[in-house]
Amino acid sequence: MQNVKLKDIAEVYSGLSYRRYLDDSGIEYDVVVQRSIKADGIVADFEKIRLAPTIKERFFSRTCDVLMRMPYPFDVVHLNQEGLVISDRIAIIRLDNQHDPAFIAHLLTNAHVKKQLHEIGSTERIPHISIKEIKEIQLRVPDYETQVKYGQLLNTINEKITQDLKVVEYDRRLKEGILNKLWGQDYE
């Protein structure tokens, strides 16, 4: 295990402040906004926005990007999709080739990292952190092969959590449907 700062293993910068690039006659892009990044490594609900075609390449997602919401709750995802525009208040973390993005994404959600984020985060009503502060996050990282194995294991666990949550939501809707049906029978 080696102790490193995030800035030593990755390029870290903020996403695009896309409001400056709004253009009704521009190209329609899928944009990763804050609500797109959810707990347990889920990324969904992109905005479809027409933007001027002059956006710099660094603001488009790459296969191995790790994204972190900069306001609380500092959710993190490993992105496997290229060509999405990444909006502001999202940190783009592009790792060197000796570090597994899936593992690092999981590591950034660990209680030890959350504690660091809480300590350095602002004391405003909705805490947030800066790119400079994100670069200073301390990590304990094993060798690359171990990172890959743990990354795959943790991805599998996240997939199970996602499926379990879908079952819970289905059961809640089933319960509500049964109660609504009973309610409707009494008043017909």
Coordinates of C-alpha atoms in Angstrom, one line a residue:
M1 CA 0.0 0.0 0.0
Q2 CA 1.2 3.4 -0.8
N3 CA 0.0 6.8 0.5
V4 CA -0.6 9.3 -2.3
K5 CA -2.4 12.6 -2.9
L6 CA -4.9 12.5 -5.7
K7 CA -3.0 15.2 -7.6
D8 CA 0.0 12.8 -7.8
I9 CA -1.9 10.1 -9.7
A10 CA -4.5 12.2 -11.7
E11 CA -5.3 15.4 -13.6
V12 CA -8.1 17.0 -11.7
Y13 CA -10.2 19.9 -13.1
S14 CA -13.7 21.3 -13.1
G15 CA -16.3 20.7 -15.8
L16 CA -17.7 23.2 -18.3
S17 CA -19.8 26.2 -17.3
Y18 CA -22.1 25.4 -20.2
R19 CA -24.4 28.4 -19.8
R20 CA -21.9 30.5 -21.8
Y21 CA -22.1 28.0 -24.7
L22 CA -25.9 27.8 -25.0
D23 CA -26.9 28.1 -28.7
D24 CA -30.3 27.2 -30.1
S25 CA -28.8 26.4 -33.5
G26 CA -25.9 24.5 -32.0
I27 CA -25.2 20.8 -31.5
E28 CA -27.4 18.8 -29.1
Y29 CA -25.3 17.2 -26.4
D30 CA -26.0 14.9 -23.5
V31 CA -24.7 16.9 -20.5
V32 CA -23.7 15.4 -17.2
V33 CA -25.2 17.7 -14.5
Q34 CA -25.1 17.4 -10.8
R35 CA -28.3 15.3 -10.5
S36 CA -26.8 12.9 -13.1
I37 CA -24.3 11.6 -10.4
K38 CA -26.1 9.5 -7.8
A39 CA -25.0 7.4 -4.9
D40 CA -23.6 3.9 -5.4
G41 CA -21.8 4.9 -8.6
I42 CA -24.9 5.4 -10.7
V43 CA -24.9 7.9 -13.5
A44 CA -28.1 8.7 -15.3
D45 CA -30.6 11.5 -16.2
F46 CA -28.4 13.6 -18.6
E47 CA -29.6 17.0 -19.8
K48 CA -30.1 17.3 -23.6
I49 CA -28.8 20.8 -24.3
R50 CA -27.9 22.6 -27.6
L51 CA -24.4 24.2 -27.3
A52 CA -22.0 26.0 -29.5
P53 CA -19.5 23.6 -31.2
T54 CA -16.5 25.4 -29.7
I55 CA -16.3 23.4 -26.5
K56 CA -12.7 22.3 -25.6
E57 CA -12.0 18.6 -25.8
R58 CA -11.2 18.2 -22.1
F59 CA -14.8 18.9 -21.2
F60 CA -16.0 15.7 -23.1
S61 CA -16.1 12.5 -21.1
R62 CA -13.6 9.7 -21.7
T63 CA -14.0 6.0 -21.0
C64 CA -12.0 6.0 -17.8
D65 CA -13.1 9.3 -16.2
V66 CA -14.0 9.5 -12.5
L67 CA -16.5 12.3 -11.7
M68 CA -17.2 13.8 -8.3
R69 CA -19.9 16.2 -7.3
M70 CA -18.3 19.2 -5.7
P71 CA -21.2 20.1 -3.5
Y72 CA -22.3 17.8 -0.7
P73 CA -22.8 14.8 -0.7
F74 CA -19.7 14.5 -2.9
D75 CA -21.0 11.5 -4.8
V76 CA -18.5 9.7 -7.2
V77 CA -18.9 7.7 -10.3
H78 CA -16.6 5.9 -12.7
L79 CA -17.9 6.9 -16.2
N80 CA -17.7 4.4 -19.1
Q81 CA -19.2 6.6 -21.7
E82 CA -17.4 8.9 -24.1
G83 CA -18.6 12.1 -25.6
L84 CA -20.8 13.5 -22.8
V85 CA -20.3 17.1 -21.8
I86 CA -19.4 17.4 -18.2
S87 CA -20.9 20.5 -16.5
D88 CA -19.5 22.8 -13.8
R89 CA -19.4 21.9 -10.1
I90 CA -18.3 18.4 -11.1
A91 CA -14.7 17.4 -10.7
I92 CA -13.2 15.5 -13.6
I93 CA -10.5 13.1 -12.4
R94 CA -8.4 11.6 -15.1
L95 CA -6.0 9.0 -13.7
D96 CA -2.6 7.9 -14.9
N97 CA -2.3 4.4 -16.4
Q98 CA -1.0 2.9 -13.1
H99 CA -4.4 3.4 -11.3
D100 CA -7.7 1.6 -11.9
P101 CA -10.6 4.2 -12.3
A102 CA -13.2 1.8 -10.9
F103 CA -11.2 1.2 -7.8
I104 CA -10.3 4.8 -7.3
A105 CA -14.0 5.8 -7.7
H106 CA -14.9 3.4 -4.9
L107 CA -12.0 4.5 -2.8
L108 CA -13.2 8.1 -3.0
T109 CA -16.5 7.1 -1.4
N110 CA -14.8 5.5 1.5
A111 CA -15.4 6.7 5.1
H112 CA -11.8 7.9 5.4
V113 CA -12.1 10.1 2.3
K114 CA -15.6 11.3 3.4
K115 CA -14.0 12.4 6.7
Q116 CA -11.3 14.4 4.8
L117 CA -14.0 16.0 2.6
H118 CA -16.0 16.9 5.7
E119 CA -13.0 18.5 7.4
I120 CA -12.0 20.6 4.3
G121 CA -15.5 21.3 3.0
S122 CA -17.0 24.8 3.5
T123 CA -19.2 25.5 6.5
E124 CA -22.0 26.9 4.3
R125 CA -25.5 25.5 4.4
I126 CA -24.6 23.1 1.5
P127 CA -20.9 22.2 2.0
H128 CA -18.8 22.2 -1.1
I129 CA -15.1 21.6 -2.0
S130 CA -12.8 23.2 -4.5
I131 CA -10.7 21.5 -7.2
K132 CA -7.6 22.6 -5.2
E133 CA -9.0 20.7 -2.1
I134 CA -9.9 17.7 -4.1
K135 CA -6.3 17.4 -5.4
E136 CA -5.1 17.2 -1.8
I137 CA -7.2 14.2 -0.9
Q138 CA -5.0 11.5 0.7
L139 CA -5.4 7.9 -0.5
R140 CA -4.0 4.6 0.4
V141 CA -3.6 2.6 -2.8
P142 CA -2.5 -1.0 -3.4
D143 CA -0.6 -2.3 -6.5
Y144 CA -2.4 -2.1 -9.8
E145 CA -3.5 -5.8 -10.0
T146 CA -5.1 -5.6 -6.5
Q147 CA -6.9 -2.3 -7.6
V148 CA -8.4 -4.1 -10.6
K149 CA -9.6 -7.1 -8.5
Y150 CA -11.1 -4.9 -5.8
G151 CA -12.6 -2.6 -8.4
Q152 CA -14.4 -5.5 -10.1
L153 CA -15.6 -6.9 -6.8
L154 CA -16.9 -3.5 -5.6
N155 CA -18.6 -3.0 -9.0
T156 CA -20.4 -6.3 -8.6
I157 CA -21.5 -5.3 -5.1
N158 CA -22.8 -2.0 -6.5
E159 CA -24.7 -3.8 -9.2
K160 CA -26.4 -6.0 -6.5
I161 CA -27.3 -3.0 -4.5
T162 CA -28.9 -1.4 -7.6
Q163 CA -30.9 -4.5 -8.3
D164 CA -31.9 -4.8 -4.6
L165 CA -33.1 -1.2 -4.6
K166 CA -35.2 -1.8 -7.7
V167 CA -36.9 -4.8 -6.0
V168 CA -37.6 -2.6 -2.9
E169 CA -39.1 0.1 -5.2
Y170 CA -41.2 -2.5 -7.0
D171 CA -42.5 -3.9 -3.7
R172 CA -43.4 -0.4 -2.5
R173 CA -45.4 0.3 -5.6
L174 CA -47.0 -3.2 -5.3
K175 CA -48.0 -2.4 -1.7
E176 CA -49.4 1.0 -2.7
G177 CA -51.3 -0.5 -5.7
I178 CA -52.9 -3.1 -3.4
L179 CA -53.9 -0.4 -0.9
N180 CA -55.3 1.8 -3.7
K181 CA -57.3 -1.1 -5.1
L182 CA -58.8 -1.8 -1.6
W183 CA -59.5 1.9 -1.2
G184 CA -61.3 2.1 -4.5
Q185 CA -63.5 -0.9 -3.8
D186 CA -64.9 0.6 -0.6
Y187 CA -65.9 3.8 -2.4
E188 CA -67.5 2.4 -5.6

